[in-house]
mmCIF file of C-alpha atoms in Angstrom:
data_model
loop_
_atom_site.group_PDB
_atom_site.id
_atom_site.type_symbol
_atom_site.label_atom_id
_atom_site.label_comp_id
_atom_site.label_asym_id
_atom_site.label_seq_id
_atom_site.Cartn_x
_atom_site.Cartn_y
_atom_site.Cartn_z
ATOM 1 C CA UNK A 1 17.973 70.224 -62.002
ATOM 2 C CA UNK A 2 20.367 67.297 -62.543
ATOM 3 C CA UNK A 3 22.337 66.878 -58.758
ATOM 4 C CA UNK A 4 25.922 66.805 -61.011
ATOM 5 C CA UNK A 5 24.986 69.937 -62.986
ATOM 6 C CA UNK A 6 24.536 71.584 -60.160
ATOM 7 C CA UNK A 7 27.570 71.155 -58.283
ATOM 8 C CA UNK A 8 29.088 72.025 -61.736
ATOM 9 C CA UNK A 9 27.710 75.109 -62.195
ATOM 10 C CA UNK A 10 28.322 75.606 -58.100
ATOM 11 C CA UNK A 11 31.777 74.849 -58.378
ATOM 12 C CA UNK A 12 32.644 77.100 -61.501
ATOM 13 C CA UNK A 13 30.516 79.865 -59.823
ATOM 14 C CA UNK A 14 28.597 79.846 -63.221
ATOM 15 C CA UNK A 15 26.850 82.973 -62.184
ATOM 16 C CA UNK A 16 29.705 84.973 -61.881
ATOM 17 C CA UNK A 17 29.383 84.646 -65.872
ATOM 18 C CA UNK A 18 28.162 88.789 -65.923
ATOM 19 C CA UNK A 19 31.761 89.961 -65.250
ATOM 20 C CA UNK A 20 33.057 88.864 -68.313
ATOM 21 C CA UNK A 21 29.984 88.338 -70.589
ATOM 22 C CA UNK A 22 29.080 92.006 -71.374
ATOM 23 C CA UNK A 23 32.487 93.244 -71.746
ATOM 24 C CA UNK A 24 33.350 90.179 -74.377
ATOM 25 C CA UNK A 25 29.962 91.451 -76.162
ATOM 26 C CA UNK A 26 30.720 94.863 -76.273
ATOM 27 C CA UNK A 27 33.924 94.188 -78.417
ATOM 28 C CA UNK A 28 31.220 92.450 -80.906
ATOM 29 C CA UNK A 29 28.904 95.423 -80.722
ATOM 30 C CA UNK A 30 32.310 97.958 -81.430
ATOM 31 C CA UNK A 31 33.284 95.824 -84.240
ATOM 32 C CA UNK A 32 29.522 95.518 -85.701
ATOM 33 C CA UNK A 33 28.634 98.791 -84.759
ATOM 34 C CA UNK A 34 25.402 97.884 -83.273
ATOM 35 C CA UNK A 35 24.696 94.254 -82.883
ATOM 36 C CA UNK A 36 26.722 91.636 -84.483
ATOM 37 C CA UNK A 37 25.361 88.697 -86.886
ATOM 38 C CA UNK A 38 23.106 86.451 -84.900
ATOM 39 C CA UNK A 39 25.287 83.533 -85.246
ATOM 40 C CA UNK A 40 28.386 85.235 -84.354
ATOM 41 C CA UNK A 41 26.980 86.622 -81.705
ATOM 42 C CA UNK A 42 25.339 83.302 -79.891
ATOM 43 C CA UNK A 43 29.093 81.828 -80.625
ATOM 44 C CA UNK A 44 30.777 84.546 -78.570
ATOM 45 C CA UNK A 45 28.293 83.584 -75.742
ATOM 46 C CA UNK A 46 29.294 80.074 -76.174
ATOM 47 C CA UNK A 47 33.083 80.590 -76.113
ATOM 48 C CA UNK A 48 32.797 83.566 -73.480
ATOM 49 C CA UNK A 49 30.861 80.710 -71.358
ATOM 50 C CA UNK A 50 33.027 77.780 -72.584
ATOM 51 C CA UNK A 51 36.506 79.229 -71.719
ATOM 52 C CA UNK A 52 35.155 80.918 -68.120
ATOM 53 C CA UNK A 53 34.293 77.642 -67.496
ATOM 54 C CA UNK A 54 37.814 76.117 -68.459
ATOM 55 C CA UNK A 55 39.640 78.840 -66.225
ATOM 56 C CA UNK A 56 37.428 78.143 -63.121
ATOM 57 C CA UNK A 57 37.064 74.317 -63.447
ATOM 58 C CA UNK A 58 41.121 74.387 -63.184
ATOM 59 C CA UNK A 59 41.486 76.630 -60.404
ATOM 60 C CA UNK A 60 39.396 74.651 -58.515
ATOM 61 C CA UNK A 61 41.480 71.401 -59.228
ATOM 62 C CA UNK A 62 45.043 73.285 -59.006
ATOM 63 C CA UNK A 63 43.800 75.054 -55.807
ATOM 64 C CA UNK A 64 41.591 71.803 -53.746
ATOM 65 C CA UNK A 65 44.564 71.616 -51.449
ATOM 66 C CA UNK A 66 44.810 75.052 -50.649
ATOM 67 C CA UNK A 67 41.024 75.705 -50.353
ATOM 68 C CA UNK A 68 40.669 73.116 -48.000
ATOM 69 C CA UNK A 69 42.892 74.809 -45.554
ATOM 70 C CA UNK A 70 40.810 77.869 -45.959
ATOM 71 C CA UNK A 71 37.657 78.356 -43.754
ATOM 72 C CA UNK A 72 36.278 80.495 -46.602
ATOM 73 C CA UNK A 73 36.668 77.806 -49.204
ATOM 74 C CA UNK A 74 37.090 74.340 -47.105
ATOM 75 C CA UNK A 75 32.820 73.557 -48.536
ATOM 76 C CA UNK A 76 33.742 73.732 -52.591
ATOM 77 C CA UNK A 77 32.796 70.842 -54.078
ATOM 78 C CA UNK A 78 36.547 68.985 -54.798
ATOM 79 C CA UNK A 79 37.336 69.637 -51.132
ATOM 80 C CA UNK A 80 34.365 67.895 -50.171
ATOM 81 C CA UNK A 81 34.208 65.363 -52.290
ATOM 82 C CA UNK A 82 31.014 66.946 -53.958
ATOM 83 C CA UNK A 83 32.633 66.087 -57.373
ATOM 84 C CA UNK A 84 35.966 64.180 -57.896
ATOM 85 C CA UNK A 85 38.614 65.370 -59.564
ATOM 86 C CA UNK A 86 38.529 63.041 -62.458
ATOM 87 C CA UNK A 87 35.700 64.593 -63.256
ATOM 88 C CA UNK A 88 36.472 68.152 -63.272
ATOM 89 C CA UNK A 89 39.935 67.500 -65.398
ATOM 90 C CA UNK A 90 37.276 65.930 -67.631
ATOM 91 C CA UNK A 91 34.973 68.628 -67.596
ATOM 92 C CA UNK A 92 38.014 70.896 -68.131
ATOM 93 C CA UNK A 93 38.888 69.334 -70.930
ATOM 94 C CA UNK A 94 35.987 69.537 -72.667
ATOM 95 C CA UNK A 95 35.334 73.334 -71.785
ATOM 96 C CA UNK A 96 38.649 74.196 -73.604
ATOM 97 C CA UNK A 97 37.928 71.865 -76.690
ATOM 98 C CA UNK A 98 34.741 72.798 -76.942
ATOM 99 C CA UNK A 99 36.207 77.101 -76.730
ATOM 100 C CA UNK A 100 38.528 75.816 -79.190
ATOM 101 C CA UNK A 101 36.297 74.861 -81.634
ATOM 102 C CA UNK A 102 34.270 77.635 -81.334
ATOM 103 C CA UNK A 103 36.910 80.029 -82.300
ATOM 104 C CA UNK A 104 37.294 78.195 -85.130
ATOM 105 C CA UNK A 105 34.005 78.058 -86.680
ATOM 106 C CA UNK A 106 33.932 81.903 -85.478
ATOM 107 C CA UNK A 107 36.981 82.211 -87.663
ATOM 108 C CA UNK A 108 40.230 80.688 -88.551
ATOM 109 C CA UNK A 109 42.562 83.291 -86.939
ATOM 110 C CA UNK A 110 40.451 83.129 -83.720
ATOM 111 C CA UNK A 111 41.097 79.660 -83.642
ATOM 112 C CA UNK A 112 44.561 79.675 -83.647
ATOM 113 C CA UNK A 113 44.819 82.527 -80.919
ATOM 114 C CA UNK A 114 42.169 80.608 -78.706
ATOM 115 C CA UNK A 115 45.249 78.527 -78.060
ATOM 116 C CA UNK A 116 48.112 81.155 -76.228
ATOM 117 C CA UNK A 117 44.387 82.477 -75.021
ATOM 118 C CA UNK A 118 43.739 79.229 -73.358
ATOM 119 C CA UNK A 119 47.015 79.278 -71.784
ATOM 120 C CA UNK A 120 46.510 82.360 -69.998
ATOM 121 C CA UNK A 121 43.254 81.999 -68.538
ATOM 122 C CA UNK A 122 44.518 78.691 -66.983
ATOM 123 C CA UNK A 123 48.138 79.913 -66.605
ATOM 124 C CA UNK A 124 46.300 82.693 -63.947
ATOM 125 C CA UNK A 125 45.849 80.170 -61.199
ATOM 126 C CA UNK A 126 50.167 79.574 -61.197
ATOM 127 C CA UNK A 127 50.654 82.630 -61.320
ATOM 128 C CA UNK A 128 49.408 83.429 -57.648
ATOM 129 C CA UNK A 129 52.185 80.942 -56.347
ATOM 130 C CA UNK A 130 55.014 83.037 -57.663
ATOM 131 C CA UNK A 131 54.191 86.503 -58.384
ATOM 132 C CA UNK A 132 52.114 89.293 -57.061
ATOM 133 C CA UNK A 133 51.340 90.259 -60.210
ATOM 134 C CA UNK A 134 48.817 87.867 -60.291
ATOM 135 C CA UNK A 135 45.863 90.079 -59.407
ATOM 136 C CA UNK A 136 46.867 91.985 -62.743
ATOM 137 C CA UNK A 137 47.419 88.365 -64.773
ATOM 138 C CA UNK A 138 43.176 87.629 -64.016
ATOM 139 C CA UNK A 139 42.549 91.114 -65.271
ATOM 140 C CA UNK A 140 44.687 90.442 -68.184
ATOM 141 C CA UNK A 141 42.776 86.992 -68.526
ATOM 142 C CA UNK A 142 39.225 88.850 -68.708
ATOM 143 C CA UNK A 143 40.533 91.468 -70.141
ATOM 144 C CA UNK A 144 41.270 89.551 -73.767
ATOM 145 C CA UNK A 145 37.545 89.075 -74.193
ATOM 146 C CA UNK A 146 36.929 92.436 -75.804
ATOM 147 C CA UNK A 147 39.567 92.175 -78.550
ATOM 148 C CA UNK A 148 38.248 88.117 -79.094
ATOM 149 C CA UNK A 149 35.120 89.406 -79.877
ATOM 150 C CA UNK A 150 35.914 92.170 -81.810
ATOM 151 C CA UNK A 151 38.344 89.735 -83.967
ATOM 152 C CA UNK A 152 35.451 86.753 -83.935
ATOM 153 C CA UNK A 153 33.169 89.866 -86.232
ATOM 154 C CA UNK A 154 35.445 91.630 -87.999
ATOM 155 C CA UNK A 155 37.347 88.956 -89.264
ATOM 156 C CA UNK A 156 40.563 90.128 -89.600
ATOM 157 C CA UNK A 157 42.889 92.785 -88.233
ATOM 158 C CA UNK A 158 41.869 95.813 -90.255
ATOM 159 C CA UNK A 159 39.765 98.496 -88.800
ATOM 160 C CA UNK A 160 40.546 100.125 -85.586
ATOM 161 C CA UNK A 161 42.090 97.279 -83.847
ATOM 162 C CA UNK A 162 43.210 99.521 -80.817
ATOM 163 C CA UNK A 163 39.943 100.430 -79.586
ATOM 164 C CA UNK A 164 38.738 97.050 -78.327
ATOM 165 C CA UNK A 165 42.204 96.949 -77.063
ATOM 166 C CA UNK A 166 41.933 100.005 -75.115
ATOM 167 C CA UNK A 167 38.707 98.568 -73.825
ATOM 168 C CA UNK A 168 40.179 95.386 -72.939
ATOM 169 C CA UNK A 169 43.000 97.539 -70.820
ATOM 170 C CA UNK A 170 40.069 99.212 -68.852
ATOM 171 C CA UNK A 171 38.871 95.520 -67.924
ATOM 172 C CA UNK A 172 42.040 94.415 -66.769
ATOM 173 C CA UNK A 173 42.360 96.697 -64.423
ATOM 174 C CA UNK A 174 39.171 96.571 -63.169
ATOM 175 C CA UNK A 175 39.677 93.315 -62.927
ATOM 176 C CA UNK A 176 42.554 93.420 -61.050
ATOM 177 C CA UNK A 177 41.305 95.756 -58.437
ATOM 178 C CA UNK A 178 38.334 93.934 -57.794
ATOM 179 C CA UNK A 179 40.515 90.940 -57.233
ATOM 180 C CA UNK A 180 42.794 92.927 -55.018
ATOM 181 C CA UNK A 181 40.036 93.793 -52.671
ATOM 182 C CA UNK A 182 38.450 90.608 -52.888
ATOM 183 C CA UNK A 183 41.800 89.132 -51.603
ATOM 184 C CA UNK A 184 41.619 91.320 -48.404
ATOM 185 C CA UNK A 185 39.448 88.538 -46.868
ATOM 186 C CA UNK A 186 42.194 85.939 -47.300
ATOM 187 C CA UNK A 187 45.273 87.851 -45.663
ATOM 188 C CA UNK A 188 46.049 85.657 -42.753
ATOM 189 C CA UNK A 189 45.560 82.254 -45.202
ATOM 190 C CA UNK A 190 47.870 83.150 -48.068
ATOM 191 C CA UNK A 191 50.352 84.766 -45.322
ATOM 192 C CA UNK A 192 50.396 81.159 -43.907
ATOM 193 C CA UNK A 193 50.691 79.541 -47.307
ATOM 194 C CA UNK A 194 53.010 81.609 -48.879
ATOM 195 C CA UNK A 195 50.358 82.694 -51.607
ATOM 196 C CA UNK A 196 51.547 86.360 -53.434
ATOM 197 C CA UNK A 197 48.934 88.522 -52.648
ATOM 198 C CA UNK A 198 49.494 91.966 -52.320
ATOM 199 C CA UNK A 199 46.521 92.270 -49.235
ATOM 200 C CA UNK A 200 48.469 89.684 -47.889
ATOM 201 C CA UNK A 201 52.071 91.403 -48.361
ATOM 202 C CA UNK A 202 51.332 94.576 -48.226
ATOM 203 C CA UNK A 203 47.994 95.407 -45.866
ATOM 204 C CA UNK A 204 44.723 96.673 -46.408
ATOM 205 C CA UNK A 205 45.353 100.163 -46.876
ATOM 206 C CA UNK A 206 48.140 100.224 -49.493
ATOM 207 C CA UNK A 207 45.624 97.818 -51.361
ATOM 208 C CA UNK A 208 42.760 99.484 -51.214
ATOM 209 C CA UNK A 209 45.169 102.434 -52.462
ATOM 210 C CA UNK A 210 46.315 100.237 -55.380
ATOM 211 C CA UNK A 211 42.399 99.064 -56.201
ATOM 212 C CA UNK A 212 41.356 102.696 -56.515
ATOM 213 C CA UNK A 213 44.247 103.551 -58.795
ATOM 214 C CA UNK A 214 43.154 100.577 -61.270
ATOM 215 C CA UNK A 215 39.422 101.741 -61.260
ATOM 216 C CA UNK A 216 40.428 105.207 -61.911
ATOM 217 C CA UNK A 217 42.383 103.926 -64.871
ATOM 218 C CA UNK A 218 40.146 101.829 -66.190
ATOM 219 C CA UNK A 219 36.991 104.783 -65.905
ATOM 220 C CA UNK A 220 39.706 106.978 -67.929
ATOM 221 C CA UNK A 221 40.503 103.939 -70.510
ATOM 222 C CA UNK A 222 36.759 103.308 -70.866
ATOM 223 C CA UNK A 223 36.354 107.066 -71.435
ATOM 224 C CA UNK A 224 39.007 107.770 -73.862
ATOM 225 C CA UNK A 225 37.473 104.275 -75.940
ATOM 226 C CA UNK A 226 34.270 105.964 -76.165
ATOM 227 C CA UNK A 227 35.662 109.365 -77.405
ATOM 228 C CA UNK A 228 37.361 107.702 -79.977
ATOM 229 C CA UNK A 229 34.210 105.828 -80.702
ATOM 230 C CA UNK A 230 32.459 109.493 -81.152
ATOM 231 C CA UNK A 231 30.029 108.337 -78.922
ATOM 232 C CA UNK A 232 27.485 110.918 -77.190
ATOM 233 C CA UNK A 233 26.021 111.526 -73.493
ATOM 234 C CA UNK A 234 24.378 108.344 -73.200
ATOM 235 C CA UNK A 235 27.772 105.924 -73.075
ATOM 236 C CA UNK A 236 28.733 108.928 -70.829
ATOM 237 C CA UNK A 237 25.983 108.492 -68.619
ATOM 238 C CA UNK A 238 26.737 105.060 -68.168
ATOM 239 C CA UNK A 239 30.298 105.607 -67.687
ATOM 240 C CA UNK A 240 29.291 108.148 -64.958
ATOM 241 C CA UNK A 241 27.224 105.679 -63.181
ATOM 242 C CA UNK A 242 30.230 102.919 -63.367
ATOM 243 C CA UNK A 243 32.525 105.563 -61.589
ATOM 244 C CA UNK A 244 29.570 105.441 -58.529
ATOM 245 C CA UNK A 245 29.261 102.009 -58.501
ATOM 246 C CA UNK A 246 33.147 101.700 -58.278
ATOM 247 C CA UNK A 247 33.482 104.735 -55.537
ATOM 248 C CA UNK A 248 30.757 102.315 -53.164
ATOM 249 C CA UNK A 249 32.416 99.467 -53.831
ATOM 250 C CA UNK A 250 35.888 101.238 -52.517
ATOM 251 C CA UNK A 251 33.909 103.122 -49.922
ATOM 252 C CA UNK A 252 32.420 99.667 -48.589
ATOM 253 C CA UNK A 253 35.639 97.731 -48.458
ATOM 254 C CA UNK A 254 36.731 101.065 -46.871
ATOM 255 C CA UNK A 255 33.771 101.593 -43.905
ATOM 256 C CA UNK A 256 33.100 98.221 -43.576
ATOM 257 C CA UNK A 257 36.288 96.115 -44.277
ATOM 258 C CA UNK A 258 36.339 92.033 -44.746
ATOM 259 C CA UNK A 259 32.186 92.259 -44.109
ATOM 260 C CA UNK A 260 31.205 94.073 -46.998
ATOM 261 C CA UNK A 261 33.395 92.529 -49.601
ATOM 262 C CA UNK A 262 30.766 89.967 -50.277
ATOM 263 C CA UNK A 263 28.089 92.997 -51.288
ATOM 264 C CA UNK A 264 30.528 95.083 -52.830
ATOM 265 C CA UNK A 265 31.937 92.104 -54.965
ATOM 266 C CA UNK A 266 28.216 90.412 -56.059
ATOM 267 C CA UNK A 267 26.041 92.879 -55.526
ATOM 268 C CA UNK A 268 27.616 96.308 -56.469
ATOM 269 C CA UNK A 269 30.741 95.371 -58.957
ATOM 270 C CA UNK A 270 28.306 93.202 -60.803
ATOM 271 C CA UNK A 271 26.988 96.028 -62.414
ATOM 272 C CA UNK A 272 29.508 97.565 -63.719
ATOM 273 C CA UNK A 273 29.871 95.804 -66.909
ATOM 274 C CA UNK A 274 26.371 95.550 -67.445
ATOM 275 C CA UNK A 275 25.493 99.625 -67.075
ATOM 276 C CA UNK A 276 29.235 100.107 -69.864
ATOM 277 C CA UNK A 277 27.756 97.251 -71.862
ATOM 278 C CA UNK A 278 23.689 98.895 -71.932
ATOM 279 C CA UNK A 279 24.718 102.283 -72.457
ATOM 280 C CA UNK A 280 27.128 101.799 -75.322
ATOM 281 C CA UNK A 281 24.319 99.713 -77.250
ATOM 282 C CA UNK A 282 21.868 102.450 -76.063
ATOM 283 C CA UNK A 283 24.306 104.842 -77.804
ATOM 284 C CA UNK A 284 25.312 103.335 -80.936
ATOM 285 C CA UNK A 285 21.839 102.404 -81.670
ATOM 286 C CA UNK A 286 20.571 105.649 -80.538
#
């Protein structure tokens, strides 16, 4: 593989694509009920990839000084000098042209809310300078995926509108406890540079308090979705197995502290939007 493409895909954590990539599709699969056009479908991959891609390439460039203060982060690649940051703002760019156009071929009204949707997947990396909601502002970043997707097939606002919504709710606070536990290994740096972060403001235990209050709410969102879906025991299943892999990934964090949030983050949360996003195309095809 080309040297440059992989310190791109290294420095936007390309892999980290399966958090928001099953939940985006399953707003497609809600609106299709089953499995959307072909082309619509590989478009929503694009513009799911595109605008992740967008988001992470400008954290990276907003953040360089503050990662390189940061044992954790001090090797990514515009610290280092891997990349420069010409390049990324270029590669940033055309990430968020190329999402842009997407939405538009997807369809008109998608293309003109790419734009405020833009804003707040980049807006998320100011956001941690001056608010601690900005554990809930990522959610709400990854969270819009559902409701894109549902949009980019049905074309329009009619239909049930609030049910990729509701969906999209769940994520966001997944999301945002994920983040919030993720953040537990970075108290003692964002206490020293001022970052709001509620690990860092608050301690460990009222966090990991707070992260099991957003994965209870999302389990409950996700549930009440696929009742009003009229969906049977297999999206229930799944669901079922999401609460587990949620309850390790607290229970981890919990036993273990900082030395498990690596496994819980890539190894146990990874799953959870894969299992939601098989077992509610196992059940409406089913």
């Amino acid at each position: 593989m080309n040297s440059s493409l992989r310190k791109t895909l290294r420095m936007i954590k390309f892999e980290h694509s399966v958090f928001a990539l099953p939940f985006a599709l399953s707003g497609a699969v809600i609106a299709a009920n089953g499995m959307p056009p072909f082309a619509d479908f590989g478009l929503l991959v694009l513009a799911a990839v595109f605008a992740r891609s967008a988001a992470m390439a400008y954290n990276r460039i907003h953040d360089r000084h503050h990662d390189a203060s940061n044992e954790r982060t001090a090797n990514r690649e515009l610290v280092v000098g891997a990349l420069s940051v010409r390049y990324a703002i270029i590669f940033t760019l055309l990430c968020s042209f190329a999402f842009i156009g997407i939405a538009f071929l997807l369809t008109p009204v998608c293309g003109w809310l790419s734009l405020p949707c833009l804003a707040v997947l980049l807006g998320y990396s100011h956001l941690k300078r001056y608010s601690y909601l900005c554990h809930l502002g990522l959610g709400i970043a990854l969270g819009l995926a559902p409701a894109g997707a549902w949009l980019a097939v049905n074309k329009s606002f009619d239909g049930d509108w609030q049910l990729p919504l509701i969906i999209g709710a769940g994520v966001s606070l997944w999301v945002a406890g994920f983040d919030l536990l993720y953040a537990i290994q970075d108290i003692e740096h964002d206490l020293q540079q001022g970052t709001f972060s509620i690990p860092a403001r608050f301690g460990m235990k009222a966090t990991k308090c707070v992260a099991m209050v957003c994965f209870m709410s999302a389990v409950v969102l996700w549930g009440n979705g696929n009742q009003q879906l009229g969906l049977g025991p297999i999206s229930m299943l799944g669901l079922a197995l999401v609460a587990v892999l949620l309850a390790v990934e607290l229970f981890l964090v919990h036993r273990y502290g900082k030395e498990k949030i690596p496994m819980a983050f890539f190894k146990v949360n990874a799953w959870v939007p894969m299992v939601y996003f098989l077992s509610l195309v196992a059940d409406i095809n089913y």
